[in-house]
JSON list of C-alpha atoms in Angstrom, two decimals:
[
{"chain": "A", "resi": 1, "resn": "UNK", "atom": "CA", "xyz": [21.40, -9.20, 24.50]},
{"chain": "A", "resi": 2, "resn": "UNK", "atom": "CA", "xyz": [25.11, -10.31, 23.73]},
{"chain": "A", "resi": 3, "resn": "UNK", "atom": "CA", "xyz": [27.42, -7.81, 22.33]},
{"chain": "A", "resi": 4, "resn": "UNK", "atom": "CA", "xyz": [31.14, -8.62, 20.24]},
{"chain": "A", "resi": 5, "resn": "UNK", "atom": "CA", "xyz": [33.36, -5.95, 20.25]},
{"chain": "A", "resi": 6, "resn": "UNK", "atom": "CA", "xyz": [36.62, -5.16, 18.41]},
{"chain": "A", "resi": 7, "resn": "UNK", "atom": "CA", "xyz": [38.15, -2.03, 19.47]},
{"chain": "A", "resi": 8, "resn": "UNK", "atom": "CA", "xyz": [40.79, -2.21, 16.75]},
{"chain": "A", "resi": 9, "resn": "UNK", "atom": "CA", "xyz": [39.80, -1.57, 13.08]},
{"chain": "A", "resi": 10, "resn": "UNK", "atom": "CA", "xyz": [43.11, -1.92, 11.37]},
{"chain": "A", "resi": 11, "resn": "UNK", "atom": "CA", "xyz": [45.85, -3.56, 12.55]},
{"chain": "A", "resi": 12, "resn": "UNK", "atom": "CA", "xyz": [49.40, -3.94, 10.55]},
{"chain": "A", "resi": 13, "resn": "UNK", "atom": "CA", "xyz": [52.35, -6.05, 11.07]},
{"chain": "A", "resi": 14, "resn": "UNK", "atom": "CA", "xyz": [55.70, -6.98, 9.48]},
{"chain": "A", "resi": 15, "resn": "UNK", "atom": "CA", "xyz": [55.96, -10.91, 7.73]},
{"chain": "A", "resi": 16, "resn": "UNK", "atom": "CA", "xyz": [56.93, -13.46, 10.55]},
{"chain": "A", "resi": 17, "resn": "UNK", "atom": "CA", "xyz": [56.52, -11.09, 13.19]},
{"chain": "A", "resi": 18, "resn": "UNK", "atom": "CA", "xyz": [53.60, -11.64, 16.13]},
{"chain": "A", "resi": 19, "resn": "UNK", "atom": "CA", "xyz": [50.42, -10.09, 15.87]},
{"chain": "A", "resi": 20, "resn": "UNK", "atom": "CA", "xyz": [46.96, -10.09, 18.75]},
{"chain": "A", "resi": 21, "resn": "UNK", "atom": "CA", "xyz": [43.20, -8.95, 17.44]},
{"chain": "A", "resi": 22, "resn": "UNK", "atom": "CA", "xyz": [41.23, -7.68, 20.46]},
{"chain": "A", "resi": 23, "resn": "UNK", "atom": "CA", "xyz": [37.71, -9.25, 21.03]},
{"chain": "A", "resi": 24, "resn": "UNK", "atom": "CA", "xyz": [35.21, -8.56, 24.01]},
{"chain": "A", "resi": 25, "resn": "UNK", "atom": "CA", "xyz": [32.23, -9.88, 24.49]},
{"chain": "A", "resi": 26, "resn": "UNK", "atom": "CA", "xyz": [29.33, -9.26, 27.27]},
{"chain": "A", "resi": 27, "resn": "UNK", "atom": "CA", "xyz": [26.95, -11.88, 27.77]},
{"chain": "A", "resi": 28, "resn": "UNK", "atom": "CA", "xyz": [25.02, -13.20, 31.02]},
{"chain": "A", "resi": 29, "resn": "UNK", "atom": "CA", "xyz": [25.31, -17.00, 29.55]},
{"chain": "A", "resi": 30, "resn": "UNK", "atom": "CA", "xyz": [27.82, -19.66, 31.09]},
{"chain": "A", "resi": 31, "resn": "UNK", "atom": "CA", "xyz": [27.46, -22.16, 27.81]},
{"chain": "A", "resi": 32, "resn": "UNK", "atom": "CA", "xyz": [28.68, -21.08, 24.49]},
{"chain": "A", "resi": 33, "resn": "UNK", "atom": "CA", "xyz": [30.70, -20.83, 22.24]},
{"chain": "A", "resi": 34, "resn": "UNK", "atom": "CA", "xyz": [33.79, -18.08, 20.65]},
{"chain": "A", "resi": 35, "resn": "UNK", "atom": "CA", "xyz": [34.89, -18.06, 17.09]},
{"chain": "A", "resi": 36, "resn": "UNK", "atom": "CA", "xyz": [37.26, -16.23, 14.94]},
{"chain": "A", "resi": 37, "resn": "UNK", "atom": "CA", "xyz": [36.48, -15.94, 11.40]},
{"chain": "A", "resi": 38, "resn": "UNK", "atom": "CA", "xyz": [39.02, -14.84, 8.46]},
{"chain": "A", "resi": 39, "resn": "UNK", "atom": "CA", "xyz": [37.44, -13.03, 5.61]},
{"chain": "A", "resi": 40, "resn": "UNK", "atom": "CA", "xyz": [40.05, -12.29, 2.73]},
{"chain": "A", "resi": 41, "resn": "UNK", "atom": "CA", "xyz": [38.91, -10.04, -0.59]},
{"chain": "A", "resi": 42, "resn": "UNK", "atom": "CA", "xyz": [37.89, -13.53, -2.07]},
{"chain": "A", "resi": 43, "resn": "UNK", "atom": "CA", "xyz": [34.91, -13.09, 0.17]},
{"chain": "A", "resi": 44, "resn": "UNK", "atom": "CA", "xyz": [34.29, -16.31, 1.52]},
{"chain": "A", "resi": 45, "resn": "UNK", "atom": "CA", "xyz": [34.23, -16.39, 5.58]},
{"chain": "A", "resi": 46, "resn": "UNK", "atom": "CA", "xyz": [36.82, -19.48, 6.81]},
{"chain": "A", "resi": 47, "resn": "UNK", "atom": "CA", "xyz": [37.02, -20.63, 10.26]},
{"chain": "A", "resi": 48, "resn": "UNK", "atom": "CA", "xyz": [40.29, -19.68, 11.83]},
{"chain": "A", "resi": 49, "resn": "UNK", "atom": "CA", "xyz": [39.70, -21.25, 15.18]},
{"chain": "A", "resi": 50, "resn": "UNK", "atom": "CA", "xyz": [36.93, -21.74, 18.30]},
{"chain": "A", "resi": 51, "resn": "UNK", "atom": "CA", "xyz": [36.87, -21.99, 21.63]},
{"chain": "A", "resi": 52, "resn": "UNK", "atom": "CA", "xyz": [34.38, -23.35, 24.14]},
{"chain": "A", "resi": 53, "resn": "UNK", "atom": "CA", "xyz": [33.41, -21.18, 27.28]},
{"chain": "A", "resi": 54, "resn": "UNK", "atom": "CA", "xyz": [33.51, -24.58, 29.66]},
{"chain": "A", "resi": 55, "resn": "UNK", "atom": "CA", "xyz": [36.76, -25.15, 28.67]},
{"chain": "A", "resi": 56, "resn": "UNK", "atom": "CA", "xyz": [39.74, -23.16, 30.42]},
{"chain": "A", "resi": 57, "resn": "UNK", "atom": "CA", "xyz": [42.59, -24.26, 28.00]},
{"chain": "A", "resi": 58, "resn": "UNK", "atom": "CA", "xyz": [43.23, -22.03, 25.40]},
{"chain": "A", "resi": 59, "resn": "UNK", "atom": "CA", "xyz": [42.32, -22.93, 21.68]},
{"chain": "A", "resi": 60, "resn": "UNK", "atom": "CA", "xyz": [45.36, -23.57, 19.10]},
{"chain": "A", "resi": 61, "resn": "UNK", "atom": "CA", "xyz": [45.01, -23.95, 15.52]},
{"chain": "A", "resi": 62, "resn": "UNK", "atom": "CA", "xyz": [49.31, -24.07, 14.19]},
{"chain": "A", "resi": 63, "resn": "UNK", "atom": "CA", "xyz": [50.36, -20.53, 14.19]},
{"chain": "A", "resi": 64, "resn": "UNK", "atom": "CA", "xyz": [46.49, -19.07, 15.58]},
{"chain": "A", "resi": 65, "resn": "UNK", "atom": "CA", "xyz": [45.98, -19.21, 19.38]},
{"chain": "A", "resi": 66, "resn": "UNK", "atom": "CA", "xyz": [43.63, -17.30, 21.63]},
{"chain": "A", "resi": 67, "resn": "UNK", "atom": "CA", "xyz": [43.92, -16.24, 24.87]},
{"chain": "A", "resi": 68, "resn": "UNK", "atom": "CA", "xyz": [40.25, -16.69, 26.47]},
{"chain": "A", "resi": 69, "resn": "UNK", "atom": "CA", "xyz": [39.88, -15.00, 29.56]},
{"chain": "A", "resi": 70, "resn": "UNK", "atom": "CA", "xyz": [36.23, -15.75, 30.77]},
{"chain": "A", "resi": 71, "resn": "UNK", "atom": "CA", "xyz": [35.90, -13.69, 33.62]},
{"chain": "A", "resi": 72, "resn": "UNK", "atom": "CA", "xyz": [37.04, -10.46, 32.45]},
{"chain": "A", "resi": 73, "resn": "UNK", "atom": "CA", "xyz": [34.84, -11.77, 28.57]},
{"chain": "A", "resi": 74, "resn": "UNK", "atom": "CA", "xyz": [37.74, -11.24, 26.74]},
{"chain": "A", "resi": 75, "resn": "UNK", "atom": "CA", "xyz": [38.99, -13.44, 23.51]},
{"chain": "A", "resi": 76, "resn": "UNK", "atom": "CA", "xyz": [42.11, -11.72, 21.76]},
{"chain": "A", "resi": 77, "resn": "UNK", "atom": "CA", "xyz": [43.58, -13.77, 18.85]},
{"chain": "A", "resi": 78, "resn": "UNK", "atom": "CA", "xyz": [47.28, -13.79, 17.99]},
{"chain": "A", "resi": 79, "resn": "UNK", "atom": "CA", "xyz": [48.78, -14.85, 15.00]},
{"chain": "A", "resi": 80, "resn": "UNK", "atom": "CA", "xyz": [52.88, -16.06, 15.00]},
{"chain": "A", "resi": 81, "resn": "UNK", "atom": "CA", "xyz": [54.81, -16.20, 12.45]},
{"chain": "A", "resi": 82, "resn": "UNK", "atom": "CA", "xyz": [53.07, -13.93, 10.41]},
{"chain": "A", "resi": 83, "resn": "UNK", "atom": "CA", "xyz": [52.62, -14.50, 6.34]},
{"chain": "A", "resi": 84, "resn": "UNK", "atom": "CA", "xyz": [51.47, -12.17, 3.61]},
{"chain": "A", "resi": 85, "resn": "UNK", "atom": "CA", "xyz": [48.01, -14.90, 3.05]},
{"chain": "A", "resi": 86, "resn": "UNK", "atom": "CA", "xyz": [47.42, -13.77, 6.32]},
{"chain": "A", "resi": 87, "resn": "UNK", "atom": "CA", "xyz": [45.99, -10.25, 5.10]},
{"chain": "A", "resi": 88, "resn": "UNK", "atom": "CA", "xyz": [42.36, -9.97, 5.75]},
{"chain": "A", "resi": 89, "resn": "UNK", "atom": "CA", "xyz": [39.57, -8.94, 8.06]},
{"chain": "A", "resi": 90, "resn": "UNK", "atom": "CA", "xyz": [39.07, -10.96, 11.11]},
{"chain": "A", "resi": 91, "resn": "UNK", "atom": "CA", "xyz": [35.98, -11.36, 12.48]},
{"chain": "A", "resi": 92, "resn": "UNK", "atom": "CA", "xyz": [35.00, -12.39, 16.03]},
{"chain": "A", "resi": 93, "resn": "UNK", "atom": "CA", "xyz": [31.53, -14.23, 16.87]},
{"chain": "A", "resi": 94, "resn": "UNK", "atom": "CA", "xyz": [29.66, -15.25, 19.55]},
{"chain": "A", "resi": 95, "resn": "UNK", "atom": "CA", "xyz": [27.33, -18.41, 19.17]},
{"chain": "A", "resi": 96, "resn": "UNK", "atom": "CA", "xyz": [25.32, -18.87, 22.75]},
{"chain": "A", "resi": 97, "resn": "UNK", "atom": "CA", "xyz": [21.29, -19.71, 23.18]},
{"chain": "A", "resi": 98, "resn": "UNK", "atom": "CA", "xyz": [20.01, -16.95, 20.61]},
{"chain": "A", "resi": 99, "resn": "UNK", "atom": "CA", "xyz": [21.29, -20.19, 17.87]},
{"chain": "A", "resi": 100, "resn": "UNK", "atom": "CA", "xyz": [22.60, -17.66, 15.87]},
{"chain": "A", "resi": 101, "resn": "UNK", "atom": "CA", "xyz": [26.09, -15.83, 15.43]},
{"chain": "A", "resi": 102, "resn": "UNK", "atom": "CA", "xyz": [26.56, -12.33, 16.40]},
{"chain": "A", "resi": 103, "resn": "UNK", "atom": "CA", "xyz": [29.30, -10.80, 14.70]},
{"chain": "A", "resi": 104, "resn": "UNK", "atom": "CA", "xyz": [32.21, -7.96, 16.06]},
{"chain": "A", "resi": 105, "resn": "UNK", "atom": "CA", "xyz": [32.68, -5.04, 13.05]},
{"chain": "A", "resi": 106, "resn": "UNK", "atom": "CA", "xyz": [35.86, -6.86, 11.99]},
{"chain": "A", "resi": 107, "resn": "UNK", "atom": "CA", "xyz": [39.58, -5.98, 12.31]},
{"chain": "A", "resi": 108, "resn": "UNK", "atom": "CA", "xyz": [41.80, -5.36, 9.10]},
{"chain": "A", "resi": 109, "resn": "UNK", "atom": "CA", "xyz": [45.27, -7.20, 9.00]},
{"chain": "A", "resi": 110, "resn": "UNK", "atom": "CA", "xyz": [47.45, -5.74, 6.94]},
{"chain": "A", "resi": 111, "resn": "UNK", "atom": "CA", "xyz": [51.00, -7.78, 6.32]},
{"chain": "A", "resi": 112, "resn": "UNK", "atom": "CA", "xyz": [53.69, -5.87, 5.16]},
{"chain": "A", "resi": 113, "resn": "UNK", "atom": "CA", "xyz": [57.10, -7.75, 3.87]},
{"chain": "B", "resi": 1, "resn": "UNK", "atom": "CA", "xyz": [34.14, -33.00, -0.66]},
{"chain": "B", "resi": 2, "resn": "UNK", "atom": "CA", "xyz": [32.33, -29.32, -2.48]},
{"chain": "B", "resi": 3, "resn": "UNK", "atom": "CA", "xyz": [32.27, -26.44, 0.01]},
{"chain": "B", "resi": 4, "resn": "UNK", "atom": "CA", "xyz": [29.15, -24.22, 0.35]},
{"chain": "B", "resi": 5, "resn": "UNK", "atom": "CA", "xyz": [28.05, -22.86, -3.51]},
{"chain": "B", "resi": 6, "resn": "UNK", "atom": "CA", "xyz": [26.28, -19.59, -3.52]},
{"chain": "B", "resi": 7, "resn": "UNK", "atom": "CA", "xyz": [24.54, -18.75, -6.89]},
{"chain": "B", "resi": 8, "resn": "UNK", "atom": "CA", "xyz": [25.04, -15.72, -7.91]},
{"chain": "B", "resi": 9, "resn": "UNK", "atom": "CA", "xyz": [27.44, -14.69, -7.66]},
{"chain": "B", "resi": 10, "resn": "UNK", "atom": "CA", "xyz": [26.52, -10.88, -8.80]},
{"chain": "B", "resi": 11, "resn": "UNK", "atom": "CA", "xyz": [22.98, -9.66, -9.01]},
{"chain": "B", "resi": 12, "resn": "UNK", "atom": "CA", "xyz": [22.21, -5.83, -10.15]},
{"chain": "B", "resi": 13, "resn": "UNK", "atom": "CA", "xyz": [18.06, -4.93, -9.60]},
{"chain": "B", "resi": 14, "resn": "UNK", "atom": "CA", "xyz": [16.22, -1.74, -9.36]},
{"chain": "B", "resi": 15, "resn": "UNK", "atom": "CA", "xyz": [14.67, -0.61, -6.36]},
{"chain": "B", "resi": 16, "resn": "UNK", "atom": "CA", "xyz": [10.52, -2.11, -6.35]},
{"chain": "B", "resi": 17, "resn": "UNK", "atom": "CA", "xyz": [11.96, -5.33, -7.96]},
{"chain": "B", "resi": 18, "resn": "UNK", "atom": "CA", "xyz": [12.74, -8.66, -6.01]},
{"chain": "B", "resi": 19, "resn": "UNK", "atom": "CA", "xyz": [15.37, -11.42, -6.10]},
{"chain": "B", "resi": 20, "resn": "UNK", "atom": "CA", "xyz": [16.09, -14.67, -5.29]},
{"chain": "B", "resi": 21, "resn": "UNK", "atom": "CA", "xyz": [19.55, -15.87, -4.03]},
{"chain": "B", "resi": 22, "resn": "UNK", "atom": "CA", "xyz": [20.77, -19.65, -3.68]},
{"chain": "B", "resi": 23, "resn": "UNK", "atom": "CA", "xyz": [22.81, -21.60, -1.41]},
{"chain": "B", "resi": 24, "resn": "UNK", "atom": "CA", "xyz": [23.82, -24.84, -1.65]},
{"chain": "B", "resi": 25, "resn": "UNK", "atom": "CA", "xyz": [25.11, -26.18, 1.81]},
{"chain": "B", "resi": 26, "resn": "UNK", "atom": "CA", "xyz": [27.97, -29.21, 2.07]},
{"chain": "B", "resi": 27, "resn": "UNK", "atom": "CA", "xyz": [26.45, -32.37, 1.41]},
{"chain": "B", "resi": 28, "resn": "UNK", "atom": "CA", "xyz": [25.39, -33.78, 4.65]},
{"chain": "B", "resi": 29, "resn": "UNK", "atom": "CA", "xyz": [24.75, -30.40, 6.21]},
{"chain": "B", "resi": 30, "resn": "UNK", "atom": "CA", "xyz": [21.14, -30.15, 7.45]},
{"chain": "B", "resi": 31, "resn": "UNK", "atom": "CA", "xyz": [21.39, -26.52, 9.00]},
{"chain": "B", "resi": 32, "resn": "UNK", "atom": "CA", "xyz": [21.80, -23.65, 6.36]},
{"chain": "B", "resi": 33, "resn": "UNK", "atom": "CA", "xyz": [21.98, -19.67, 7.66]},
{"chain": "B", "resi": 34, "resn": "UNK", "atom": "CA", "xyz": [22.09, -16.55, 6.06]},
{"chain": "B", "resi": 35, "resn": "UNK", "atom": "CA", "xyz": [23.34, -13.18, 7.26]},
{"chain": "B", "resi": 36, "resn": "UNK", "atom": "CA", "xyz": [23.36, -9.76, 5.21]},
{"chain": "B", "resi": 37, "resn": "UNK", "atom": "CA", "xyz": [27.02, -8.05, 5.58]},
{"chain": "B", "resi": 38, "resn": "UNK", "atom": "CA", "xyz": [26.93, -4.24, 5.23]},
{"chain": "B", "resi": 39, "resn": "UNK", "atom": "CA", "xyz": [29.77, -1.50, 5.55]},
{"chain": "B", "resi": 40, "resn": "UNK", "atom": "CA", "xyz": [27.30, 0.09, 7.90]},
{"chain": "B", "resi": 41, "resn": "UNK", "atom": "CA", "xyz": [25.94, -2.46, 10.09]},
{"chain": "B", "resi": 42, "resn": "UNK", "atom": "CA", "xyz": [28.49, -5.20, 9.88]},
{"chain": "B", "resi": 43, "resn": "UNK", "atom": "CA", "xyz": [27.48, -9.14, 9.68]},
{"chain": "B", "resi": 44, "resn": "UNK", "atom": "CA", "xyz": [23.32, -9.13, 10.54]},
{"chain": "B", "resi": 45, "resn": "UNK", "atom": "CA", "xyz": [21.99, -12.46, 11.01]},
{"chain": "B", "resi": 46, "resn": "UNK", "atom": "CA", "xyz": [18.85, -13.20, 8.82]},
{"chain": "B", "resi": 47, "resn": "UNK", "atom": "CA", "xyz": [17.24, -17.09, 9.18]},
{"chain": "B", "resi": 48, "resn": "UNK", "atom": "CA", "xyz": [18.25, -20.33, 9.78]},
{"chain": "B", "resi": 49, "resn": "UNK", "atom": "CA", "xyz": [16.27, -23.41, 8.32]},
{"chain": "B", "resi": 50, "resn": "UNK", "atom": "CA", "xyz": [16.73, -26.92, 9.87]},
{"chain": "B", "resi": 51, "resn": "UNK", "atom": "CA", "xyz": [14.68, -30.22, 8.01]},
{"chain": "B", "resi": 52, "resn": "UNK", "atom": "CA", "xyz": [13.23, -27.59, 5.67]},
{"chain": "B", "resi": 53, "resn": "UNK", "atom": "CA", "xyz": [11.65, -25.32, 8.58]},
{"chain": "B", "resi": 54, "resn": "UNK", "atom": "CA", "xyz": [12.83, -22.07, 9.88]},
{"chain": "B", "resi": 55, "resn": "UNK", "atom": "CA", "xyz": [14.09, -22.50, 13.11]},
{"chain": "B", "resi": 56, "resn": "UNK", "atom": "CA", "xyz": [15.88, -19.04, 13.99]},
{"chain": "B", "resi": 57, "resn": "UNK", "atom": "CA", "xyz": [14.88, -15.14, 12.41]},
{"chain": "B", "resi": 58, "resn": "UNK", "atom": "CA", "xyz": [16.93, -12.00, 12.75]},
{"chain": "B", "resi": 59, "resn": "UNK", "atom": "CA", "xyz": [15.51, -8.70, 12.82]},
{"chain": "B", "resi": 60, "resn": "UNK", "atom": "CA", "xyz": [14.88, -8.18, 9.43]},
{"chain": "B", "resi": 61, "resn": "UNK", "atom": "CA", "xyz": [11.30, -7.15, 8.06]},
{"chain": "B", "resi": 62, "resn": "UNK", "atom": "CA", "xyz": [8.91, -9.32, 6.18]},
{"chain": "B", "resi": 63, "resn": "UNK", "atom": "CA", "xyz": [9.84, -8.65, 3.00]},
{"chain": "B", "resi": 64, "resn": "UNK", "atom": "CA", "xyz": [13.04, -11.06, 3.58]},
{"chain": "B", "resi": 65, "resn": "UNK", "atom": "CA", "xyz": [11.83, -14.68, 3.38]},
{"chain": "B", "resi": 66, "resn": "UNK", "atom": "CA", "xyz": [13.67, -17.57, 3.08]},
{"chain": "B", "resi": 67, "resn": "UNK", "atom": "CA", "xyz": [13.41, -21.41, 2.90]},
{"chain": "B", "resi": 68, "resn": "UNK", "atom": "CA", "xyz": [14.69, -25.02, 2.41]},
{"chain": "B", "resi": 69, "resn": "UNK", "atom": "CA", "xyz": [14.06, -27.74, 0.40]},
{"chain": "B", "resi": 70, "resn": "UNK", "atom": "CA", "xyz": [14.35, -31.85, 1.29]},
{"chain": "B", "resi": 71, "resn": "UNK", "atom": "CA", "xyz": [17.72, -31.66, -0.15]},
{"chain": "B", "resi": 72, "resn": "UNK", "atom": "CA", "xyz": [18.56, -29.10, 2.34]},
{"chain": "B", "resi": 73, "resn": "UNK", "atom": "CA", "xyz": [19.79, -25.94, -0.68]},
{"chain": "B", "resi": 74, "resn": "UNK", "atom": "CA", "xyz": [18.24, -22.58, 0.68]},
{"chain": "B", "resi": 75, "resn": "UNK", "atom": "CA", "xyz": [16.66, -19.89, -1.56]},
{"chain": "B", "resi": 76, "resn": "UNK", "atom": "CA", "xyz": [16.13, -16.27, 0.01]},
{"chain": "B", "resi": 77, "resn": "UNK", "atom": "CA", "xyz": [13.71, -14.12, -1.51]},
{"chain": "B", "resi": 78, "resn": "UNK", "atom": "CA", "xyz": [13.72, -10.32, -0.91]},
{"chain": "B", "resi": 79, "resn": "UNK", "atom": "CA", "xyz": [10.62, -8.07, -2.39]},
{"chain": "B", "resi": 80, "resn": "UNK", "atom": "CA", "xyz": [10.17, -4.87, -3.28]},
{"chain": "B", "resi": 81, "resn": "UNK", "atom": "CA", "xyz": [13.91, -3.86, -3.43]},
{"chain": "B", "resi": 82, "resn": "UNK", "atom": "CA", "xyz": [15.39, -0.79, -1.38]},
{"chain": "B", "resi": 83, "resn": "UNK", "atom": "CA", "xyz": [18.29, 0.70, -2.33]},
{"chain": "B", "resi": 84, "resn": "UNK", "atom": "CA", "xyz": [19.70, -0.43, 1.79]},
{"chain": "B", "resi": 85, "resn": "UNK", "atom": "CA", "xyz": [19.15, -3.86, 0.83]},
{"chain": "B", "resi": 86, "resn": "UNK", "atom": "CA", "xyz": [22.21, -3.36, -1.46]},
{"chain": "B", "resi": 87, "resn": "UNK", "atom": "CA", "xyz": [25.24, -5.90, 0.37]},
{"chain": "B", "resi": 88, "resn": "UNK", "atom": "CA", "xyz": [26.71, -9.09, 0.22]},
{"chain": "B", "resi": 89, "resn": "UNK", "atom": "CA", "xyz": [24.50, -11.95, 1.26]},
{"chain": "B", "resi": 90, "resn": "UNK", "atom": "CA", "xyz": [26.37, -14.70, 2.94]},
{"chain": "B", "resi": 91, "resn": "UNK", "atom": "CA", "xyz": [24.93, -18.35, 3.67]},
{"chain": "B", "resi": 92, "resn": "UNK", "atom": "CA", "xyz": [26.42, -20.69, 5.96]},
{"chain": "B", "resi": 93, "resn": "UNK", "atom": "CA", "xyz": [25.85, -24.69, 6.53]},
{"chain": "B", "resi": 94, "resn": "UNK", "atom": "CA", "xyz": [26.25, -27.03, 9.51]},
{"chain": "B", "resi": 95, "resn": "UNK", "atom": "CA", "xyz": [25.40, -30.68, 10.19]},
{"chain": "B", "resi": 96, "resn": "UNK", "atom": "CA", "xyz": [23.11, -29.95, 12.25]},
{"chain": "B", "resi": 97, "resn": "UNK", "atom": "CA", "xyz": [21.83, -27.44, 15.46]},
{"chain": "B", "resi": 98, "resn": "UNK", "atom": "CA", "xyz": [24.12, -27.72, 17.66]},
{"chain": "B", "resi": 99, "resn": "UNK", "atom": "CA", "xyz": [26.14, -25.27, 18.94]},
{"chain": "B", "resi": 100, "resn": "UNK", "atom": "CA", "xyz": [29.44, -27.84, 18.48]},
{"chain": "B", "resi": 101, "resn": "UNK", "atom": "CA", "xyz": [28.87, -27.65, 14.74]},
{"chain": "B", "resi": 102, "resn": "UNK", "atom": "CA", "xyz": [30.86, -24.86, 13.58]},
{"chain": "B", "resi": 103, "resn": "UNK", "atom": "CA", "xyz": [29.49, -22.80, 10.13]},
{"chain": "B", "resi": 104, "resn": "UNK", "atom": "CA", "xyz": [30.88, -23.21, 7.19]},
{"chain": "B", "resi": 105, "resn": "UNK", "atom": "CA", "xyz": [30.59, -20.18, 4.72]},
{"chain": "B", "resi": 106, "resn": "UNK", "atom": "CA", "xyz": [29.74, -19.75, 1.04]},
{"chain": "B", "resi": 107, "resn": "UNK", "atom": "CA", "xyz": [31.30, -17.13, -1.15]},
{"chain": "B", "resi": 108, "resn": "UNK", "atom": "CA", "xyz": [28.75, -14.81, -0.69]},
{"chain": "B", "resi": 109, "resn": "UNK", "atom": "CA", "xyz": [26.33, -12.83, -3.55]},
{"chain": "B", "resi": 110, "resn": "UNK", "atom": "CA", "xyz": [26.72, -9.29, -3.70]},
{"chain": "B", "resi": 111, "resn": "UNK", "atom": "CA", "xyz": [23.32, -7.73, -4.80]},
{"chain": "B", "resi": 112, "resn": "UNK", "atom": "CA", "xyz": [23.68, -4.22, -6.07]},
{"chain": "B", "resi": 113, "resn": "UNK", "atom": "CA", "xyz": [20.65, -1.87, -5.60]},
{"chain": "B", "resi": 114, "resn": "UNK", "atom": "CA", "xyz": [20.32, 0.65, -8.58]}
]
């Protein structure tokens, strides 16, 4: 069965400074597909960015990129620039054959100005 | 163009009762999910309907049920409430099956088990 982890549960960092979220994953599939998901206090999960396994260049979304290193099943997220609206938990998922996504517990970004 | 609507968007029962939660995907989205979202256990996947059938189910017992009408909004239905079921209920919509289609999230219902 595939597995998400985030070793970090809170993470801070200072406005317009650089931040990475850690994400592994273990899976014995060669197809699928990575995610990062923002969830702010509003609730509502948002899409930050994805990435697909058969594709070695890394995924950028304006100040979101992730560094997607296949072979050692790692997908850490940094954030540049960072803003205050940035505050929130991330999320990573995993979306393979299973059709369904399977979650990491979530990192906290806190952004302090 | 109206993202996913999830109605309500508080619900308070008593343990032995059930509920009914509703999502409304983004028009044009065939595929609708749901996952429960606990402090304890994280994001859990739950069902995904596709055309009005259930095409994917999590490991969730029986007394979770869900399904989808031709106009492709989602009702879940839990019975005979335990106080674990208490958490916030999240649907998600997608054009269709494929793994390309990202998922697009609703606001979530928190149900409160008293």
């Amino acid at each position: 069965a595939q597995t998400v982890t985030q070793s970090q549960p809170e993470m801070s960092v200072q406005e317009a400074e650089t931040v990475t979220l850690s994400c592994t994953y273990d899976t014995s599939e060669s197809d699928y597909y990575l995610f990062w998901y923002k969830q702010p206090p509003s609730r509502q999960m948002i899409l930050v960015i994805r990435q697909e396994a058969y594709k070695q260049q890394n995924a950028t979304e304006n100040r979101f990129s992730v560094n997607f290193q296949k072979a050692a099943k790692s997908f850490s997220l940094k954030i540049s620039d960072s803003q205050l609206g940035d505050a929130a938990m991330y999320f990573c998922a995993y979306y393979g054959k299973t059709d369904k996504l399977i979650f990491g517990t979530g990192t906290r970004l806190q952004v302090f100005p | 163009k109206a993202g996913v609507t999830q109605t309500p968007r508080y619900l308070i029962k008593t343990r032995g009762q059930q509920v009914t939660l509703s999502c409304s995907p983004i028009s044009g989205h065939r595929s609708v999910s749901w996952y429960q979202q606990t402090p304890g256990q994280g994001l859990q996947f739950l069902f995904e309907y596709f055309s009005e059938t259930q095409r994917n189910k999590g490991n969730f017992p029986g007394r979770f049920s869900g399904r989808q009408f031709s106009n492709s909004r989602s009702e879940m239905n839990v019975s005979t409430l335990e106080l674990g079921d208490s958490a916030l209920y999240l649907c998600a919509s997608s054009v269709g099956t494929d793994h390309n289609q990202p998922q697009h999230f609703g606001d979530g219902t928190r149900l409160s088990i008293l």
